[in-house]
Coordinates of C-alpha atoms in Angstrom, one line a residue:
Chain Q
M197 CA 2.1 21.5 48.0
G198 CA 4.7 18.9 48.6
G199 CA 3.0 16.3 50.6
K200 CA 3.3 13.1 49.4
Y201 CA 0.4 12.8 46.9
S202 CA 0.3 15.0 43.6
L203 CA -2.8 17.1 43.2
E204 CA -4.1 15.1 40.4
E205 CA -3.9 11.8 43.0
L206 CA -5.1 14.3 45.1
E207 CA -8.0 14.9 42.9
I208 CA -9.3 11.4 42.2
K209 CA -9.2 10.2 45.9
A210 CA -11.3 12.8 46.3
N211 CA -13.5 11.9 43.8
D212 CA -13.3 8.2 45.6
I213 CA -14.6 10.0 48.5
R214 CA -17.3 10.8 47.0
E215 CA -18.5 7.9 45.4
D216 CA -18.2 5.9 48.7
I217 CA -20.2 8.8 50.7
I218 CA -23.0 8.2 47.6
R219 CA -23.0 4.4 48.3
M220 CA -22.7 4.8 52.0
L221 CA -26.1 7.1 52.0
E222 CA -27.9 5.2 49.7
Y223 CA -26.9 2.0 51.9
A224 CA -27.9 3.5 55.1
G225 CA -31.1 5.0 53.8
S226 CA -31.0 8.4 55.8
G227 CA -28.3 10.8 56.4
H228 CA -26.7 14.0 54.5
S229 CA -25.5 14.4 51.3
A230 CA -25.3 17.6 50.4
G231 CA -22.3 19.1 53.1
P232 CA -20.5 15.4 52.9
L233 CA -20.0 16.0 48.7
G234 CA -19.2 19.4 49.1
L235 CA -16.4 19.0 51.5
A236 CA -14.7 15.9 49.8
D237 CA -12.1 18.2 49.0
I238 CA -11.4 20.1 52.1
F239 CA -11.3 16.3 53.9
T240 CA -9.0 14.8 51.2
A241 CA -6.5 17.6 51.5
L242 CA -6.8 17.3 55.3
Y243 CA -6.0 13.4 55.6
F244 CA -3.7 13.2 53.1
D245 CA -1.5 16.4 52.7
V246 CA -2.3 18.8 55.6
L247 CA -2.2 17.0 58.6
K248 CA 0.3 15.0 60.7
H249 CA -1.7 11.7 61.5
D250 CA -0.5 8.5 62.0
P251 CA -3.5 6.1 61.0
A252 CA -1.9 3.4 62.4
K253 CA -1.5 5.2 65.8
P254 CA -5.1 7.3 65.9
N255 CA -3.3 8.6 69.7
W256 CA -0.1 9.6 69.1
G257 CA 0.5 12.1 71.1
E258 CA 2.1 14.6 68.5
R259 CA -0.5 14.3 65.9
D260 CA -2.3 17.2 64.7
I261 CA -6.8 17.3 65.9
L262 CA -9.4 17.9 63.1
L263 CA -12.8 18.7 64.8
L264 CA -15.5 18.1 63.3
S265 CA -18.5 20.6 64.8
N266 CA -20.9 19.7 62.3
G267 CA -21.1 16.1 62.7
H268 CA -24.0 15.7 60.6
C269 CA -21.4 15.8 57.2
V270 CA -19.1 12.8 59.4
P271 CA -19.8 10.5 56.4
V272 CA -16.8 12.7 55.1
R273 CA -14.8 11.6 57.2
Y274 CA -15.6 8.4 57.5
A275 CA -14.8 7.9 53.6
A276 CA -12.1 9.9 54.1
M277 CA -10.4 7.8 57.0
A278 CA -10.9 4.9 55.6
H279 CA -9.0 5.7 52.2
A280 CA -6.4 7.0 54.8
G281 CA -6.1 3.2 56.2
Y282 CA -7.8 4.0 59.6
F283 CA -10.0 1.0 59.1
D284 CA -11.7 -1.4 56.7
K285 CA -12.9 0.6 53.5
N286 CA -15.7 -2.8 54.0
E287 CA -16.8 -0.7 57.6
L288 CA -18.3 2.2 55.4
M289 CA -21.7 0.2 54.5
T290 CA -22.0 0.1 58.5
L291 CA -22.8 3.9 58.8
R292 CA -26.2 4.2 61.0
Q293 CA -26.1 0.5 61.9
F294 CA -27.5 -1.0 64.9
G295 CA -24.1 -1.5 66.4
S296 CA -21.6 -0.1 64.0
R297 CA -18.7 1.9 65.0
L298 CA -19.5 4.7 62.4
Q299 CA -22.8 6.3 64.3
G300 CA -24.8 8.5 62.3
H301 CA -23.0 11.6 64.1
P302 CA -19.7 11.0 65.4
E303 CA -19.4 9.5 68.7
R304 CA -15.6 9.7 69.7
T305 CA -15.5 6.3 72.4
K306 CA -16.8 4.3 69.5
L307 CA -14.5 5.1 67.0
P308 CA -10.6 6.1 67.3
G309 CA -9.5 9.2 65.4
L310 CA -12.4 11.0 65.6
E311 CA -11.2 13.2 68.7
S312 CA -15.1 14.4 69.7
T313 CA -18.2 13.7 69.9
S314 CA -20.9 16.4 68.2
G315 CA -24.2 16.6 66.0
P316 CA -25.5 19.3 68.1
L317 CA -23.8 22.1 66.5
G318 CA -21.3 25.3 67.3
S319 CA -19.3 23.4 70.1
G320 CA -16.2 22.5 68.4
L321 CA -14.6 26.0 68.2
S322 CA -15.0 26.1 71.8
Q323 CA -13.1 22.6 71.9
A324 CA -10.4 23.8 69.8
C325 CA -10.2 26.1 72.3
G326 CA -9.4 24.4 75.5
M327 CA -7.0 22.0 73.6
S328 CA -4.9 24.8 72.5
L329 CA -4.5 26.4 75.5
A330 CA -4.0 22.9 77.5
M331 CA -0.7 22.9 74.4
R332 CA 0.1 25.8 75.2
M333 CA 0.1 25.1 79.0
N334 CA 2.2 21.9 77.7
S335 CA 4.6 23.9 75.5
E336 CA 3.4 21.7 72.4
N337 CA 4.4 23.9 70.2
H338 CA 4.3 22.4 67.3
R339 CA 0.6 20.4 67.0
W340 CA -1.9 22.3 64.8
I341 CA -5.9 21.7 65.9
Y342 CA -7.9 21.8 62.6
V343 CA -11.9 22.7 63.1
I344 CA -14.8 22.0 60.6
M345 CA -18.2 24.3 60.9
G346 CA -20.7 24.8 58.7
D347 CA -22.3 27.6 57.8
G348 CA -25.5 27.2 59.4
E349 CA -23.8 26.2 62.7
L350 CA -22.2 29.9 62.6
D351 CA -26.3 30.8 64.3
E352 CA -25.2 29.6 67.2
G353 CA -24.5 31.3 69.9
N354 CA -21.4 29.1 71.3
V355 CA -19.4 29.7 68.3
W356 CA -18.8 33.6 68.3
E357 CA -18.2 33.4 72.6
A358 CA -15.7 30.5 71.8
A359 CA -14.2 33.7 68.4
M360 CA -13.9 36.2 71.6
L361 CA -12.2 33.2 73.5
A362 CA -10.0 32.2 70.8
S363 CA -8.8 36.1 70.2
K364 CA -8.0 37.1 73.5
Y365 CA -6.0 34.0 74.2
K366 CA -3.9 34.6 70.8
L367 CA -4.8 30.8 70.0
H368 CA -2.8 31.3 66.4
N369 CA -2.6 27.2 66.5
I370 CA -6.0 26.8 65.4
I371 CA -7.1 26.5 62.2
G372 CA -11.1 26.9 61.3
I373 CA -12.7 26.4 57.6
I374 CA -16.1 27.1 57.9
D375 CA -18.2 25.7 55.0
R376 CA -19.7 28.3 53.0
N377 CA -22.0 26.7 51.0
N378 CA -24.6 28.7 51.1
I379 CA -27.5 26.3 53.0
Q380 CA -29.1 25.0 56.0
I381 CA -31.9 22.7 56.3
D382 CA -34.6 25.5 56.1
G383 CA -33.1 27.0 52.9
P384 CA -30.3 29.5 52.0
T385 CA -28.4 30.7 54.9
E386 CA -28.8 34.3 54.3
K387 CA -32.4 33.8 53.8
V388 CA -33.0 32.0 56.8
M389 CA -30.2 34.1 58.9
P390 CA -28.1 36.0 57.1
L391 CA -24.2 35.7 57.2
E392 CA -22.6 38.1 55.4
D393 CA -20.5 39.9 55.4
L394 CA -18.9 36.7 56.4
S395 CA -15.2 37.7 56.6
H396 CA -16.1 41.4 58.6
K397 CA -17.2 39.2 60.8
W398 CA -14.2 37.4 61.8
E399 CA -11.7 40.1 61.2
S400 CA -13.4 42.3 63.7
F401 CA -13.3 38.9 66.6
G402 CA -9.4 39.4 65.7
W403 CA -9.3 36.4 63.3
N404 CA -6.6 36.0 60.2
V405 CA -9.4 35.1 58.0
I406 CA -8.4 33.8 54.5
D407 CA -11.7 33.6 51.7
I408 CA -11.0 30.7 49.3
D409 CA -12.6 28.1 46.5
G410 CA -13.2 25.0 49.5
N411 CA -13.4 23.1 46.0
N412 CA -9.9 23.8 45.1
I413 CA -7.6 21.2 47.0
E414 CA -4.9 23.3 46.1
A415 CA -6.1 26.1 47.8
V416 CA -7.0 24.5 51.4
I417 CA -3.8 23.3 51.3
D418 CA -2.0 26.9 50.8
A419 CA -4.8 28.4 53.0
C420 CA -3.9 26.1 55.7
S421 CA 0.2 27.0 55.0
M422 CA -0.6 30.3 55.6
G423 CA -3.0 29.6 58.8
R424 CA -0.2 28.2 60.2
A425 CA 2.4 30.4 59.5
N426 CA 0.3 33.3 61.5
T427 CA 1.6 32.8 64.6
T428 CA -0.6 36.3 66.3
K429 CA -3.9 34.8 65.3
P430 CA -5.9 32.0 65.1
T431 CA -7.1 31.8 61.6
M432 CA -10.5 31.4 59.8
I433 CA -10.7 30.4 56.4
I434 CA -13.7 31.0 54.3
A435 CA -14.1 27.6 51.8
Q436 CA -16.9 29.0 49.6
T437 CA -18.1 25.2 48.5
I438 CA -20.4 23.4 46.7
P439 CA -22.9 21.9 48.1
G440 CA -23.7 18.0 46.5
K441 CA -20.1 19.2 44.8
G442 CA -19.7 16.4 41.6
V443 CA -23.6 15.6 41.4
D444 CA -25.0 17.5 38.6
F445 CA -28.7 17.5 40.3
M446 CA -27.1 17.6 44.0
E447 CA -25.1 20.7 43.3
Y448 CA -26.7 24.3 45.1
D449 CA -30.2 22.6 46.1
F450 CA -30.6 22.7 49.2
K451 CA -33.5 19.9 49.2
W452 CA -30.2 17.6 49.6
H453 CA -29.1 18.7 52.8
G454 CA -30.3 16.2 54.9
K455 CA -31.7 13.5 52.9
P456 CA -30.0 10.1 51.2
P457 CA -30.3 9.4 47.1
D458 CA -32.0 6.5 46.4
H459 CA -31.2 3.4 44.4
D460 CA -31.7 5.3 40.9
Q461 CA -30.4 8.3 42.4
A462 CA -27.3 6.8 43.8
K463 CA -26.8 4.6 40.3
K464 CA -26.9 8.6 38.3
A465 CA -25.0 10.3 41.3
L466 CA -22.3 7.1 40.8
H467 CA -22.3 7.4 36.9
E468 CA -21.5 11.0 37.4
L469 CA -18.8 10.9 39.5
R470 CA -16.9 7.6 37.1
T471 CA -17.2 10.3 34.0
L472 CA -16.4 13.3 35.7
G473 CA -19.5 14.6 34.8
G474 CA -19.7 12.8 31.1
K475 CA -16.4 14.2 30.6
I476 CA -14.3 10.6 30.7
K477 CA -15.5 7.1 30.3
G478 CA -16.2 5.2 32.9
E479 CA -14.1 2.2 33.9
H480 CA -17.2 0.0 34.4
E481 CA -19.0 0.9 31.2
Chain W
M223 CA -21.4 7.9 116.5
S224 CA -17.5 8.6 117.5
D225 CA -16.1 7.2 114.4
M226 CA -17.4 9.8 112.1
H227 CA -15.8 12.4 114.4
L228 CA -18.1 15.5 113.5
V229 CA -17.8 18.7 115.8
H230 CA -19.7 17.4 118.2
Q231 CA -21.9 14.4 119.6
R232 CA -24.3 17.3 120.1
W233 CA -26.3 19.9 117.9
T234 CA -29.4 21.7 119.5
D235 CA -28.0 25.0 121.9
T236 CA -25.0 24.0 120.5
K237 CA -22.5 26.6 119.7
V238 CA -21.5 26.2 115.8
L239 CA -18.8 27.7 113.8
M240 CA -20.2 28.6 110.2
E241 CA -18.3 29.0 106.9
P242 CA -20.4 28.8 103.5
I243 CA -19.3 25.5 101.5
R244 CA -18.1 27.9 98.5
K245 CA -14.8 28.8 100.6
G246 CA -14.0 24.8 101.2
F247 CA -14.4 24.4 97.7
G248 CA -11.8 27.3 97.1
R249 CA -9.3 25.9 99.4
G250 CA -9.9 22.3 98.2
L251 CA -9.0 23.3 94.5
K252 CA -6.0 25.2 95.2
S253 CA -4.6 22.2 97.6
A254 CA -5.6 19.7 94.4
G255 CA -3.8 22.0 92.4
E256 CA -1.0 22.1 94.3
K257 CA -1.0 18.4 93.9
D258 CA -1.1 18.2 90.5
E259 CA 0.1 20.2 88.1
N260 CA -2.9 18.9 84.8
V261 CA -5.4 20.4 87.2
V262 CA -6.6 23.7 86.1
A263 CA -9.2 26.0 86.1
A264 CA -11.9 28.3 84.2
C265 CA -14.6 30.6 85.4
A266 CA -17.4 32.5 83.7
D267 CA -16.8 36.0 85.6
L268 CA -17.4 35.3 89.0
T269 CA -14.4 34.1 89.9
D270 CA -14.4 35.6 93.2
S271 CA -17.7 34.3 94.5
T272 CA -17.1 31.4 93.7
Q273 CA -13.6 31.0 95.1
M274 CA -11.6 30.4 92.1
H275 CA -9.3 32.9 93.1
L276 CA -7.2 31.0 96.2
F277 CA -6.3 29.0 92.3
K278 CA -5.8 32.1 89.9
E279 CA -3.4 33.6 92.3
A280 CA -1.7 30.5 93.0
F281 CA -1.1 29.7 89.2
A282 CA -2.4 32.1 87.5
E283 CA -0.7 30.0 84.1
R284 CA -3.4 27.1 85.0
F285 CA -6.5 29.5 85.2
V286 CA -9.0 30.4 82.6
E287 CA -11.1 33.5 82.3
I288 CA -13.9 32.3 80.3
G289 CA -16.2 36.0 80.5
V290 CA -20.1 35.4 81.1
A291 CA -20.0 32.6 78.1
E292 CA -21.1 29.6 80.0
Q293 CA -21.6 27.3 77.1
N294 CA -18.2 28.6 76.5
L295 CA -16.8 27.3 79.8
V296 CA -17.9 23.9 79.3
T297 CA -17.0 23.4 76.1
V298 CA -13.3 24.5 76.8
G299 CA -12.9 22.2 79.8
A300 CA -14.2 19.5 77.4
G301 CA -11.0 20.4 75.2
L302 CA -8.6 21.2 78.1
A303 CA -9.9 17.0 79.5
A304 CA -9.3 15.8 76.2
M305 CA -5.8 17.3 76.4
G306 CA -5.5 14.8 79.5
K307 CA -6.3 17.6 82.3
I308 CA -8.2 18.2 85.0
P309 CA -10.9 21.0 84.4
F310 CA -12.5 22.5 87.3
V311 CA -14.7 24.8 86.0
S312 CA -17.4 27.2 87.9
S313 CA -19.8 29.7 87.5
Y314 CA -23.5 30.1 89.4
A315 CA -25.4 26.7 89.5
A316 CA -28.4 28.7 87.9
F317 CA -26.2 29.4 84.6
S318 CA -24.2 26.5 84.7
P319 CA -25.6 23.8 84.7
G320 CA -28.9 25.8 84.7
R321 CA -27.8 27.1 80.3
N322 CA -25.5 25.0 79.0
W323 CA -27.2 21.8 79.5
E324 CA -26.7 20.1 75.9
Q325 CA -23.4 20.9 75.9
I326 CA -22.8 19.3 78.9
R327 CA -24.5 16.2 77.6
T328 CA -22.5 16.1 74.3
T329 CA -19.0 16.9 75.2
I330 CA -18.8 16.1 78.7
C331 CA -21.0 13.0 79.0
L332 CA -21.5 11.2 76.2
N333 CA -18.0 12.1 75.5
D334 CA -16.7 11.0 78.4
Q335 CA -14.4 13.9 79.4
P336 CA -13.7 14.0 82.8
V337 CA -14.4 17.9 83.0
N338 CA -15.4 18.6 87.3
I339 CA -18.0 21.4 87.0
I340 CA -18.8 23.5 89.7
G341 CA -22.2 25.3 90.6
S342 CA -22.5 27.6 93.4
H343 CA -25.0 30.0 94.7
A344 CA -27.6 27.3 94.6
G345 CA -30.4 27.0 97.0
V346 CA -33.2 29.7 98.2
S347 CA -30.4 31.1 100.9
V348 CA -28.7 32.8 97.9
G349 CA -31.2 35.6 99.5
P350 CA -31.9 39.0 98.1
D351 CA -31.2 37.9 94.5
G352 CA -34.0 36.5 94.2
A353 CA -35.5 33.4 92.0
T354 CA -33.7 34.0 89.2
H355 CA -30.5 33.7 91.4
Q356 CA -31.8 30.4 93.5
M357 CA -30.7 27.3 91.4
L358 CA -33.8 24.5 92.9
E359 CA -33.3 22.4 89.4
D360 CA -29.5 21.4 88.8
I361 CA -29.9 18.1 90.6
T362 CA -32.4 16.7 88.8
L363 CA -30.8 18.1 85.9
M364 CA -27.2 16.9 86.3
R365 CA -28.6 13.5 87.5
A366 CA -31.3 12.6 84.2
L367 CA -27.4 12.7 82.6
P368 CA -25.6 8.9 82.1
N369 CA -22.1 9.1 82.8
M370 CA -22.4 12.3 85.7
T371 CA -21.8 11.9 88.9
V372 CA -23.7 14.8 91.4
I373 CA -22.1 16.1 94.7
A374 CA -23.5 18.0 97.4
P375 CA -21.5 18.5 100.7
G376 CA -22.5 18.8 104.2
D377 CA -20.4 21.7 105.0
S378 CA -17.2 23.6 103.5
I379 CA -14.7 20.7 105.7
E380 CA -16.6 18.4 103.2
A381 CA -16.4 20.8 99.8
E382 CA -13.0 20.8 100.4
K383 CA -12.3 16.9 100.8
A384 CA -14.5 16.5 97.8
T385 CA -12.5 19.2 95.3
V386 CA -9.3 17.0 96.5
A387 CA -11.3 13.3 95.6
L388 CA -13.0 15.0 92.1
A389 CA -9.6 16.1 90.8
K390 CA -8.5 11.7 91.5
Y391 CA -11.9 10.8 90.9
K392 CA -11.2 11.8 86.8
K393 CA -15.3 11.4 85.2
P394 CA -17.3 13.7 84.5
S395 CA -18.7 14.9 87.8
Y396 CA -21.0 18.2 89.2
M397 CA -20.4 19.2 92.7
R398 CA -23.1 22.5 93.8
L399 CA -21.9 24.8 96.4
A400 CA -24.4 27.4 98.9
R401 CA -23.4 31.3 98.9
E402 CA -24.5 31.5 102.8
G403 CA -22.5 30.6 105.5
T404 CA -23.4 27.0 106.5
A405 CA -22.8 25.4 109.7
I406 CA -19.5 23.4 110.1
I407 CA -20.8 19.3 111.6
S408 CA -17.5 17.6 110.1
T409 CA -13.8 17.6 110.7
D410 CA -10.6 16.6 108.8
K411 CA -11.2 13.3 110.4
T412 CA -14.7 12.8 108.8
P413 CA -15.1 10.0 106.2
F414 CA -15.3 11.3 102.8
E415 CA -15.1 8.8 99.5
I416 CA -17.1 9.7 96.2
G417 CA -20.4 7.7 96.2
K418 CA -20.6 6.8 100.2
A419 CA -23.3 8.2 102.4
Y420 CA -22.8 8.1 106.3
I421 CA -25.0 7.3 108.8
Y422 CA -24.4 10.7 111.3
T423 CA -27.0 9.5 114.2
Q424 CA -28.5 6.3 114.3
G425 CA -31.2 5.4 115.3
S426 CA -35.0 2.7 115.0
D427 CA -37.5 4.6 114.4
M428 CA -36.7 6.4 110.8
T429 CA -34.4 6.9 108.6
I430 CA -33.9 11.2 107.3
I431 CA -31.8 11.2 104.2
A432 CA -30.2 15.1 103.5
T433 CA -27.8 16.5 101.4
G434 CA -25.9 19.9 101.3
T435 CA -27.0 22.5 103.7
M436 CA -29.7 20.0 104.6
T437 CA -28.0 17.1 106.9
Y438 CA -27.0 20.4 109.9
Q439 CA -30.6 20.5 109.7
A440 CA -31.2 16.8 109.9
L441 CA -28.9 16.7 112.3
L442 CA -31.0 18.9 115.2
A443 CA -34.5 17.8 114.1
S444 CA -33.6 14.6 114.7
E445 CA -32.6 16.0 118.6
M446 CA -36.3 17.7 118.4
L447 CA -38.0 14.1 117.5
F448 CA -35.9 12.3 120.1
K449 CA -37.9 14.9 122.8
Q450 CA -40.8 13.2 121.0
G451 CA -39.8 9.7 121.4
I452 CA -38.9 9.3 118.2
D453 CA -35.7 7.8 117.4
A454 CA -34.1 8.9 114.4
E455 CA -31.3 8.2 112.4
V456 CA -29.2 10.6 110.4
I457 CA -27.6 9.7 107.0
H458 CA -25.3 12.2 104.8
C459 CA -25.9 11.3 101.4
P460 CA -23.3 13.9 99.8
T461 CA -22.8 11.8 96.7
I462 CA -26.6 11.8 94.9
K463 CA -25.6 10.0 92.3
P464 CA -24.0 7.0 92.4
L465 CA -26.2 6.7 95.7
D466 CA -24.8 4.8 98.3
A467 CA -27.6 2.1 97.7
A468 CA -26.1 -0.4 100.2
T469 CA -26.5 2.0 103.3
I470 CA -30.3 3.5 102.4
L471 CA -31.2 0.2 101.8
R472 CA -29.9 -1.7 105.7
S473 CA -31.2 1.8 107.2
V474 CA -34.3 1.4 105.8
K475 CA -35.2 -2.1 106.3
K476 CA -34.5 -1.3 109.7
T477 CA -36.2 1.5 110.4
K478 CA -38.6 0.9 107.6
L479 CA -39.6 5.4 107.2
V480 CA -38.5 7.7 105.2
I481 CA -37.7 11.6 105.4
T482 CA -35.4 13.1 102.4
A483 CA -34.1 16.8 103.5
E484 CA -33.1 19.0 100.3
E485 CA -32.1 22.3 99.5
H486 CA -33.9 21.7 96.0
Q487 CA -37.0 20.8 94.0
V488 CA -38.1 17.3 95.7
N489 CA -38.9 16.6 92.1
G490 CA -35.6 15.1 90.3
G491 CA -33.8 15.9 93.0
L492 CA -32.6 13.6 96.3
G493 CA -35.9 12.4 97.6
G494 CA -36.4 11.5 93.8
A495 CA -33.7 9.8 93.5
I496 CA -34.8 8.2 96.8
S497 CA -38.0 7.5 95.6
E498 CA -37.1 6.3 92.5
F499 CA -34.8 3.3 94.4
L500 CA -37.1 2.4 97.3
G501 CA -39.7 2.2 95.0
E502 CA -38.4 -0.6 93.3
H503 CA -36.4 -2.4 96.2
Y504 CA -38.6 -1.3 99.3
P505 CA -41.4 0.9 99.3
V506 CA -41.9 2.2 102.4
P507 CA -43.9 5.1 103.4
M508 CA -41.6 8.3 103.0
R509 CA -42.0 12.1 102.8
R510 CA -39.8 15.0 100.9
V511 CA -38.8 18.2 102.2
G512 CA -37.3 20.1 100.1
V513 CA -39.6 23.1 97.2
R514 CA -42.5 21.9 96.3
D515 CA -42.8 22.9 92.3
K516 CA -42.2 26.2 93.3
F517 CA -39.4 29.3 92.4
G518 CA -38.1 31.3 95.1
Q519 CA -37.7 35.4 95.6
S520 CA -36.0 37.9 97.4
G521 CA -35.5 37.8 100.8
K522 CA -33.2 37.0 104.0
P523 CA -31.8 33.9 103.6
E524 CA -33.7 32.8 107.0
E525 CA -37.1 34.2 105.6
L526 CA -36.5 31.9 102.6
L527 CA -35.7 28.7 104.4
E528 CA -39.1 29.5 106.9
E529 CA -41.0 30.5 103.3
Y530 CA -40.5 26.9 101.1
G531 CA -40.0 24.4 104.6
L532 CA -36.2 24.0 104.7
T533 CA -35.6 24.1 108.4
A534 CA -35.0 21.7 111.5
K535 CA -38.7 22.7 112.8
H536 CA -40.3 21.5 108.7
I537 CA -37.9 19.0 109.0
T538 CA -39.5 17.6 112.5
F539 CA -42.9 18.2 111.7
T540 CA -43.2 16.2 108.9
A541 CA -41.3 12.9 110.1
V542 CA -43.3 13.2 113.4
K543 CA -46.7 13.7 110.7
L544 CA -45.0 10.3 109.3
H545 CA -44.8 8.4 112.3
E546 CA -48.3 8.8 113.5
E547 CA -49.7 7.8 110.2
A548 CA -47.6 4.0 109.7
R549 CA -48.7 4.0 113.2

């Protein structure tokens, strides 16, 4: 820690981002719910503490790079970017609409600050490798590349091609974060295509592996610091997250991977987020 | 045609030097690397045979060995380009763009990153390696992608120029190269610009549009045709996308008959591109010389070029028939 926000402020931001995700998805009428909600704490940690960035200058030459390899989770990135000041929060409601800069899957050429275009899975880590190699050639030693990946995404062979390359070239300014929420479209990851023992897999590929609770903002921030401190290996943070985190009826249910809430479900979800699951009284009650 | 500065004026019974087109790429890449330190290269375990070793030897710190991983090859390329580099990524065309089309589509074309994809060993003239390695669909695959430029140089001299031009072009691009020796037809003074087609032989009875290794065959064919009373114009079309519409249309309006020639499937290749263009703008009788919906096989290059109808003789035969039918 040591950023400009306290842990409590960050937790409130994560909750605000979750509310925006619910509103955006309900209004859009399509999109993924579980992943973005589960990733809200990681994105809050990144945009409000970890990343060196300037929302007013998205192409700032010394910025850290954040790649979202599992592009379908982009609503959480859009919401975090709007909260950070990249664009007005009102624009969030244009998600997935005709003419919007907020495409269903992120497109770099449409919205400044996205860094790449993704959706088809498995290619983010490779692009991080290319970026890291370019930085090394340029002697840019103080820039970090964070790559968010889904766990289902690890079924893609392209990921492991990149894992070998990053290890071979000791691309230690790459910090990957796997959203280990254990679900993918067809069901639990361990049924669809078993990934365990995931930590040992990455270790055996030559990576510095850190296992954390991905819904603990402080743990995310600490793990990123530990990753930056390792100057010999690329780092993979395996972040256990709860899919649909914060909305009781969505949590742990793979059926919420690829669908948005309807009006009543959104109302229920927002109530729950505002009251932190009934623990506090909502402002709007 | 003096202004094209070709090696010879006449080709039949004239000795030509042979050199693989990929050699020109190797020299061009090294020279582009000398001119601009942002030029970088990556290869998928075929550094010598794609001729990237010249660059690697000169600029070891700007070369990345990817291993046998073509999906990684182009996506690492996209990452290098995102940081301002001018990457050239090479493999055999059968593997790249054969295996990694989606990554090229998403991370290079849609993402608008100026990666230069180099596909070597295209065409049946690869020879004994057989059908798996004889890429005949790469032009089709790359031409279908928005934001992609497609180039097939006619000889090693032009490949060298095209490589230097690509380093300055800075758009998503694909260049196909051939393995075997190909006749050197052009010189240092022969013009080359991305997006331009060139009239190598003027004529008035028909237009032969050729790309890559088939341009030399088209030049030979035009002389065989002349003996049979057909005055054919030969257009060398190294850039298949974007097409040089003006040059092609001007010629076709004059001749009103068209033959295309390529060492590639006619479906979706140069023949496909010209058919689409003329079909909408100036439909005239036309025939496509190329591979017709078949895979290659093992053999000597000359046996295979004969088997699949990819020689001057085949162009001549097709042209004479078209000329008769159209009369």
